[in-house]
PDB file of C-alpha atoms and ligand atoms in Angstrom:
ATOM      1  CA  MET A 945      47.649 -35.389 -63.090  1.00 50.00           C
ATOM      2  CA  SER A 946      48.600 -31.844 -62.640  1.00 53.00           C
ATOM      3  CA  ASP A 947      51.349 -31.136 -65.264  1.00 56.00           C
ATOM      4  CA  GLU A 948      52.960 -29.694 -60.615  1.00 56.00           C
ATOM      5  CA  VAL A 949      52.887 -32.814 -59.298  1.00 53.00           C
ATOM      6  CA  ALA A 950      54.127 -34.563 -63.098  1.00 55.00           C
ATOM      7  CA  LYS A 951      57.529 -31.675 -63.009  1.00 58.00           C
ATOM      8  CA  ARG A 952      58.492 -32.519 -59.702  1.00 58.00           C
ATOM      9  CA  GLY A 953      58.352 -35.985 -59.749  1.00 63.00           C
ATOM     10  CA  ARG A 954      55.716 -37.055 -57.692  1.00 70.00           C
ATOM     11  CA  LYS A 955      53.765 -40.238 -58.573  1.00 78.00           C
ATOM     12  CA  PRO A 956      50.241 -39.389 -59.075  1.00 79.00           C
ATOM     13  CA  LEU A 957      47.374 -40.911 -57.227  1.00 83.00           C
ATOM     14  CA  ILE A 958      45.124 -42.944 -58.830  1.00 83.00           C
ATOM     15  CA  LEU A 959      41.716 -43.283 -57.580  1.00 89.00           C
ATOM     16  CA  ASP A 960      38.899 -45.402 -58.150  1.00 92.00           C
ATOM     17  CA  LYS A 961      35.815 -43.425 -59.186  1.00 93.00           C
ATOM     18  CA  ALA A 962      33.266 -45.993 -57.797  1.00 94.00           C
ATOM     19  CA  GLU A 963      34.890 -46.595 -55.087  1.00 94.00           C
ATOM     20  CA  PHE A 964      35.700 -43.143 -54.028  1.00 95.00           C
ATOM     21  CA  GLN A 965      32.153 -42.605 -54.534  1.00 95.00           C
ATOM     22  CA  ARG A 966      30.872 -45.289 -52.264  1.00 95.00           C
ATOM     23  CA  THR A 967      33.080 -44.281 -49.572  1.00 95.00           C
ATOM     24  CA  VAL A 968      31.846 -41.035 -49.481  1.00 95.00           C
ATOM     25  CA  THR A 969      27.662 -42.163 -49.642  1.00 95.00           C
ATOM     26  CA  ASP A 970      28.403 -43.961 -46.787  1.00 94.00           C
ATOM     27  CA  LEU A 971      30.461 -41.560 -44.418  1.00 95.00           C
ATOM     28  CA  GLU A 972      27.591 -39.298 -45.341  1.00 94.00           C
ATOM     29  CA  THR A 973      24.096 -41.768 -44.494  1.00 93.00           C
ATOM     30  CA  GLU A 974      25.973 -43.691 -41.811  1.00 92.00           C
ATOM     31  CA  LYS A 975      27.539 -40.472 -40.088  1.00 90.00           C
ATOM     32  CA  GLY A 976      25.675 -37.053 -41.563  1.00 88.00           C
ATOM     33  CA  PHE A 977      28.029 -33.918 -41.213  1.00 89.00           C
ATOM     34  CA  SER A 978      27.127 -30.978 -40.730  1.00 87.00           C
ATOM     35  CA  ASN A 979      30.132 -29.525 -43.600  1.00 89.00           C
ATOM     36  CA  ARG A 980      32.020 -30.594 -45.925  1.00 90.00           C
ATOM     37  CA  SER A 981      35.453 -29.915 -44.797  1.00 90.00           C
ATOM     38  CA  THR A 982      34.536 -32.828 -41.627  1.00 92.00           C
ATOM     39  CA  LEU A 983      33.421 -35.417 -44.643  1.00 94.00           C
ATOM     40  CA  TRP A 984      36.615 -34.820 -45.727  1.00 94.00           C
ATOM     41  CA  LYS A 985      37.959 -35.374 -42.454  1.00 93.00           C
ATOM     42  CA  ALA A 986      36.137 -38.489 -42.203  1.00 95.00           C
ATOM     43  CA  VAL A 987      37.137 -40.681 -45.901  1.00 94.00           C
ATOM     44  CA  GLU A 988      41.058 -39.209 -44.926  1.00 94.00           C
ATOM     45  CA  GLU A 989      40.162 -41.690 -41.336  1.00 94.00           C
ATOM     46  CA  THR A 990      38.536 -44.373 -43.373  1.00 95.00           C
ATOM     47  CA  ALA A 991      40.862 -47.205 -44.314  1.00 94.00           C
ATOM     48  CA  TRP A 992      39.340 -47.129 -47.960  1.00 94.00           C
ATOM     49  CA  ALA A 993      41.844 -43.698 -48.218  1.00 93.00           C
ATOM     50  CA  LYS A 994      44.964 -44.959 -45.703  1.00 93.00           C
ATOM     51  CA  SER A 995      46.255 -48.224 -48.156  1.00 92.00           C
ATOM     52  CA  LEU A 996      45.834 -46.015 -50.932  1.00 91.00           C
ATOM     53  CA  LEU A 997      49.524 -46.102 -52.839  1.00 86.00           C
ATOM     54  CA  PRO A 998      51.556 -44.822 -53.750  1.00 87.00           C
ATOM     55  CA  ARG A 999      50.587 -42.379 -50.057  1.00 88.00           C
ATOM     56  CA  ALA A1000      47.143 -42.209 -48.468  1.00 91.00           C
ATOM     57  CA  LEU A1001      44.456 -39.633 -49.353  1.00 93.00           C
ATOM     58  CA  THR A1002      44.672 -36.518 -47.078  1.00 92.00           C
ATOM     59  CA  ALA A1003      41.274 -34.916 -46.359  1.00 92.00           C
ATOM     60  CA  GLN A1004      42.522 -31.578 -49.047  1.00 91.00           C
ATOM     61  CA  VAL A1005      43.641 -33.655 -51.606  1.00 92.00           C
ATOM     62  CA  ALA A1006      39.841 -35.987 -51.511  1.00 93.00           C
ATOM     63  CA  MET A1007      37.576 -32.727 -51.526  1.00 93.00           C
ATOM     64  CA  MET A1008      40.248 -31.271 -54.798  1.00 91.00           C
ATOM     65  CA  LYS A1009      39.651 -34.920 -56.860  1.00 92.00           C
ATOM     66  CA  ALA A1010      36.334 -34.630 -55.096  1.00 93.00           C
ATOM     67  CA  GLU A1011      35.071 -32.026 -57.658  1.00 91.00           C
ATOM     68  CA  GLU A1012      37.499 -33.422 -60.523  1.00 90.00           C
ATOM     69  CA  MET A1013      35.370 -36.686 -60.698  1.00 92.00           C
ATOM     70  CA  GLN A1014      31.950 -34.762 -60.478  1.00 93.00           C
ATOM     71  CA  ILE A1015      31.577 -37.134 -57.153  1.00 93.00           C
ATOM     72  CA  LEU A1016      28.139 -36.749 -55.723  1.00 94.00           C
ATOM     73  CA  ILE A1017      27.991 -35.243 -52.158  1.00 93.00           C
ATOM     74  CA  ASN A1018      24.840 -34.400 -50.439  1.00 93.00           C
ATOM     75  CA  THR A1019      25.893 -32.655 -47.601  1.00 91.00           C
ATOM     76  CA  PRO A1020      26.406 -28.761 -47.348  1.00 89.00           C
ATOM     77  CA  LYS A1021      29.235 -26.374 -47.350  1.00 86.00           C
ATOM     78  CA  GLY A1022      29.929 -25.546 -44.469  1.00 77.00           C
ATOM     79  CA  LYS A1023      29.032 -20.727 -44.157  1.00 72.00           C
ATOM     80  CA  ARG A1024      32.168 -17.858 -43.337  1.00 68.00           C
ATOM     81  CA  GLY A1025      31.946 -16.849 -41.095  1.00 65.00           C
ATOM     82  CA  ARG A1026      28.499 -16.400 -38.405  1.00 65.00           C
ATOM     83  CA  SER A1027      25.047 -17.205 -39.764  1.00 63.00           C
ATOM     84  CA  LYS A1028      22.253 -14.584 -38.888  1.00 65.00           C
ATOM     85  CA  GLY A1029      20.911 -15.479 -34.230  1.00 66.00           C
ATOM     86  CA  GLU A1030      24.073 -17.566 -33.780  1.00 65.00           C
ATOM     87  CA  GLY A1031      26.071 -16.732 -30.919  1.00 66.00           C
ATOM     88  CA  PRO A1032      29.361 -14.674 -30.106  1.00 67.00           C
ATOM     89  CA  VAL A1033      31.789 -16.896 -31.498  1.00 65.00           C
ATOM     90  CA  VAL A1034      33.396 -18.650 -28.109  1.00 65.00           C
ATOM     91  CA  GLY A1035      36.603 -16.839 -26.913  1.00 65.00           C
ATOM     92  CA  GLY A1036      35.856 -13.988 -30.191  1.00 66.00           C
ATOM     93  CA  GLY A1037      35.717 -10.545 -29.965  1.00 69.00           C
ATOM     94  CA  ARG A1038      38.289  -8.111 -28.717  1.00 72.00           C
ATOM     95  CA  LYS A1039      40.650  -8.404 -25.587  1.00 74.00           C
ATOM     96  CA  LYS A1040      41.084  -6.540 -23.655  1.00 75.00           C
ATOM     97  CA  LYS A1041      44.673  -4.931 -23.266  1.00 81.00           C
ATOM     98  CA  THR A1042      46.622  -4.882 -20.499  1.00 86.00           C
ATOM     99  CA  PHE A1043      50.173  -3.637 -19.692  1.00 88.00           C
ATOM    100  CA  SER A1044      52.554  -4.561 -17.144  1.00 91.00           C
ATOM    101  CA  LEU A1045      52.578  -2.951 -13.844  1.00 92.00           C
ATOM    102  CA  PRO A1046      56.245  -2.688 -13.511  1.00 92.00           C
ATOM    103  CA  MET A1047      56.395  -1.269 -16.201  1.00 92.00           C
ATOM    104  CA  LEU A1048      53.986   1.556 -15.879  1.00 93.00           C
ATOM    105  CA  GLU A1049      55.003   2.542 -12.240  1.00 93.00           C
ATOM    106  CA  SER A1050      58.414   2.827 -13.168  1.00 92.00           C
ATOM    107  CA  GLY A1051      57.342   5.657 -15.109  1.00 92.00           C
ATOM    108  CA  VAL A1052      55.984   7.211 -11.899  1.00 94.00           C
ATOM    109  CA  PRO A1053      58.381   9.403  -9.579  1.00 94.00           C
ATOM    110  CA  VAL A1054      58.305   7.515  -6.394  1.00 94.00           C
ATOM    111  CA  GLU A1055      57.489   9.701  -4.097  1.00 94.00           C
ATOM    112  CA  GLU A1056      54.109   9.994  -5.880  1.00 93.00           C
ATOM    113  CA  ARG A1057      53.226   6.384  -6.624  1.00 92.00           C
ATOM    114  CA  ALA A1058      51.289   5.894  -3.021  1.00 92.00           C
ATOM    115  CA  GLY A1059      48.746   8.695  -3.858  1.00 92.00           C
ATOM    116  CA  LEU A1060      47.969   7.355  -7.862  1.00 95.00           C
ATOM    117  CA  GLU A1061      48.630   3.391  -6.024  1.00 94.00           C
ATOM    118  CA  LYS A1062      44.615   3.489  -7.447  1.00 95.00           C
ATOM    119  CA  THR A1063      45.297   4.637 -10.813  1.00 95.00           C
ATOM    120  CA  LEU A1064      47.525   2.358 -12.153  1.00 96.00           C
ATOM    121  CA  GLN A1065      46.261  -0.066 -10.953  1.00 95.00           C
ATOM    122  CA  LYS A1066      43.615   0.299 -13.596  1.00 94.00           C
ATOM    123  CA  ALA A1067      46.375   1.717 -15.476  1.00 95.00           C
ATOM    124  CA  ALA A1068      47.370  -1.513 -16.065  1.00 94.00           C
ATOM    125  CA  ASN A1069      44.581  -3.115 -16.238  1.00 93.00           C
ATOM    126  CA  GLY A1070      43.751  -1.598 -19.780  1.00 92.00           C
ATOM    127  CA  SER A1071      42.212   2.086 -18.510  1.00 93.00           C
ATOM    128  CA  LEU A1072      41.816   4.684 -20.409  1.00 93.00           C
ATOM    129  CA  LYS A1073      41.050   6.904 -18.265  1.00 94.00           C
ATOM    130  CA  ALA A1074      43.147   5.555 -16.062  1.00 95.00           C
ATOM    131  CA  ARG A1075      45.816   6.423 -19.430  1.00 95.00           C
ATOM    132  CA  ILE A1076      44.856   9.662 -19.586  1.00 96.00           C
ATOM    133  CA  LYS A1077      45.269  10.500 -16.206  1.00 95.00           C
ATOM    134  CA  LEU A1078      48.806   9.588 -15.650  1.00 96.00           C
ATOM    135  CA  ASN A1079      50.067  10.519 -19.233  1.00 96.00           C
ATOM    136  CA  CYS A1080      48.705  14.413 -17.966  1.00 95.00           C
ATOM    137  CA  LEU A1081      49.377  14.194 -14.620  1.00 95.00           C
ATOM    138  CA  ASN A1082      53.753  13.608 -16.592  1.00 95.00           C
ATOM    139  CA  CYS A1083      53.160  16.312 -18.676  1.00 95.00           C
ATOM    140  CA  THR A1084      52.524  19.032 -15.745  1.00 94.00           C
ATOM    141  CA  ASN A1085      54.877  17.471 -13.071  1.00 94.00           C
ATOM    142  CA  TRP A1086      52.113  15.754 -11.438  1.00 94.00           C
ATOM    143  CA  GLN A1087      50.479  18.820 -10.633  1.00 93.00           C
ATOM    144  CA  LYS A1088      47.049  17.771 -10.171  1.00 90.00           C
ATOM    145  CA  LYS A1089      46.422  22.089 -10.123  1.00 86.00           C
ATOM    146  CA  GLU A1090      47.980  22.250 -13.594  1.00 90.00           C
ATOM    147  CA  VAL A1091      46.904  20.129 -15.264  1.00 91.00           C
ATOM    148  CA  SER A1092      43.668  20.952 -14.028  1.00 84.00           C
ATOM    149  CA  LEU A1093      44.582  24.734 -15.868  1.00 84.00           C
ATOM    150  CA  CYS A1094      45.896  23.193 -18.638  1.00 88.00           C
ATOM    151  CA  GLU A1095      45.567  25.893 -21.335  1.00 86.00           C
ATOM    152  CA  THR A1096      46.613  23.504 -24.688  1.00 91.00           C
ATOM    153  CA  ARG A1097      44.024  23.524 -26.100  1.00 86.00           C
ATOM    154  CA  SER A1098      45.497  21.855 -28.638  1.00 91.00           C
ATOM    155  CA  CYS A1099      46.332  18.649 -27.305  1.00 94.00           C
ATOM    156  CA  PRO A1100      44.782  15.658 -28.114  1.00 93.00           C
ATOM    157  CA  LEU A1101      43.020  15.363 -24.200  1.00 94.00           C
ATOM    158  CA  TRP A1102      42.678  18.887 -23.249  1.00 90.00           C
ATOM    159  CA  ASP A1103      38.926  17.472 -23.358  1.00 85.00           C
ATOM    160  CA  VAL A1104      39.766  14.227 -21.842  1.00 90.00           C
ATOM    161  CA  ARG A1105      41.908  15.530 -19.135  1.00 91.00           C
ATOM    162  CA  PRO A1106      41.559  15.253 -15.535  1.00 91.00           C
ATOM    163  CA  TYR A1107      39.988  17.523 -12.084  1.00 87.00           C
ATOM    164  CA  LYS A1108      38.569  19.025 -15.153  1.00 83.00           C
ATOM    165  CA  ASN A1109      35.403  19.696 -12.090  1.00 74.00           C
ATOM    166  CA  VAL A1110      37.050  23.432 -12.884  1.00 73.00           C
ATOM    167  CA  LYS A1111      34.448  26.463 -13.258  1.00 78.00           C
ATOM    168  CA  VAL A1112      35.595  29.714 -14.178  1.00 81.00           C
ATOM    169  CA  VAL A1113      34.942  32.328 -12.806  1.00 83.00           C
ATOM    170  CA  LYS A1114      35.158  36.824 -13.708  1.00 85.00           C
ATOM    171  CA  GLU A1115      35.413  39.144 -10.519  1.00 83.00           C
ATOM    172  CA  THR A1116      35.355  42.414 -10.538  1.00 85.00           C
ATOM    173  CA  ILE A1117      38.121  43.879  -8.982  1.00 84.00           C
ATOM    174  CA  GLU A1118      40.644  47.659  -7.297  1.00 84.00           C
ATOM    175  CA  ILE A1119      44.012  47.975  -8.062  1.00 82.00           C
ATOM    176  CA  ASP A1120      45.286  51.111  -7.300  1.00 83.00           C
ATOM    177  CA  GLY A1121      41.932  52.840  -7.507  1.00 83.00           C
ATOM    178  CA  GLU A1122      41.467  51.484 -11.710  1.00 83.00           C
ATOM    179  CA  GLU A1123      38.440  48.306 -12.164  1.00 84.00           C
ATOM    180  CA  PHE A1124      39.940  45.297 -14.373  1.00 84.00           C
ATOM    181  CA  ILE A1125      37.786  42.601 -14.612  1.00 85.00           C
ATOM    182  CA  GLU A1126      39.776  39.041 -13.108  1.00 84.00           C
ATOM    183  CA  THR A1127      38.701  35.431 -13.989  1.00 82.00           C
ATOM    184  CA  LYS A1128      39.523  32.676 -12.393  1.00 81.00           C
ATOM    185  CA  ILE A1129      38.630  29.086 -12.669  1.00 76.00           C
ATOM    186  CA  VAL A1130      37.375  27.883  -9.343  1.00 77.00           C
ATOM    187  CA  GLU A1131      36.228  24.371  -8.133  1.00 69.00           C
ATOM    188  CA  LYS A1132      32.357  24.065  -8.737  1.00 71.00           C
ATOM    189  CA  VAL A1133      31.326  21.911  -6.216  1.00 64.00           C
ATOM    190  CA  THR A1134      33.403  23.373  -2.905  1.00 66.00           C
ATOM    191  CA  GLY A1135      33.812  27.297  -4.977  1.00 73.00           C
ATOM    192  CA  GLU A1136      37.538  26.728  -3.719  1.00 71.00           C
ATOM    193  CA  PHE A1137      40.222  28.719  -5.528  1.00 74.00           C
ATOM    194  CA  VAL A1138      42.666  27.132  -8.493  1.00 65.00           C
ATOM    195  CA  GLY A1139      43.796  29.640 -10.420  1.00 64.00           C
ATOM    196  CA  CYS A1140      44.323  33.185 -11.844  1.00 64.00           C
ATOM    197  CA  GLN A1141      44.124  33.037 -15.910  1.00 67.00           C
ATOM    198  CA  ASN A1142      44.081  35.928 -16.113  1.00 73.00           C
ATOM    199  CA  VAL A1143      43.752  39.497 -15.330  1.00 74.00           C
ATOM    200  CA  SER A1144      42.277  42.652 -17.838  1.00 76.00           C
ATOM    201  CA  ASP A1145      41.566  45.710 -18.058  1.00 72.00           C
ATOM    202  CA  GLY A1146      37.471  45.335 -18.587  1.00 64.00           C
ATOM    203  CA  ASN A1147      38.865  46.373 -22.622  1.00 68.00           C
ATOM    204  CA  GLY A1148      39.998  43.095 -23.886  1.00 61.00           C
ATOM    205  CA  GLY A1149      43.745  44.229 -22.632  1.00 66.00           C
ATOM    206  CA  LEU A1150      45.453  41.542 -19.620  1.00 64.00           C
ATOM    207  CA  VAL A1151      47.073  43.389 -17.005  1.00 60.00           C
TER     208      VAL A1151
HETATM  209  S1  SF4 B2033      45.345  18.293 -21.898  1.00 88.91           S
HETATM  210 FE1  SF4 B2033      47.441  19.698 -20.679  1.00 88.91          FE
HETATM  211  S2  SF4 B2033      48.631  18.433 -19.472  1.00 88.91           S
HETATM  212 FE2  SF4 B2033      46.479  16.993 -20.169  1.00 88.91          FE
HETATM  213  S3  SF4 B2033      48.143  15.865 -21.986  1.00 88.91           S
HETATM  214 FE3  SF4 B2033      47.797  18.086 -23.139  1.00 88.91          FE
HETATM  215  S4  SF4 B2033      48.845  19.139 -22.656  1.00 88.91           S
HETATM  216 FE4  SF4 B2033      49.749  17.697 -21.358  1.00 88.91          FE
END
């Protein structure tokens, strides 16, 4: 009897080693188990375990008592985790994170919602790209061009922001007879002007 059991004043469970051994051996011979936890569960279900006094033998106690009483067991110990070559755990893996559509919509001005319907739905379904798009649009008061022209390179989203389908074009322009370099941003496909970045005098000075 352990000190803890004695301290709590519980009557110890007395097991007959021969009976215990016979129960285990019979079960292993009749059924065969792939691991010991199923063996102890089967021991717990036997009439012998249920009839013991002052209380029935549980699977957990059977496991501890077997070790204490050096019961011979042929059933192999179970392995932790997955074995090599075993398929994925059913229902395992990382769960896709989804968001509440009404919650996302509430952060978008009513007049912008129709145009962002698909993006909102994708964001609710867990799309990171859609969440970034919403975040950048929110940051620029829902102005696509502003996202495209964003110069906040220190922002962690800068490199992955949407509407980046633009290129920087440098052109020489004349102002009051003087030549300046205009750096502007145009859309890659159409060449459409998106915004002016700066106008310089060609020596590094901005106009
Ligand atoms: S990348 Fe630019 S637009 Fe997007 S969140 Fe950052 S600062 Fe705002």
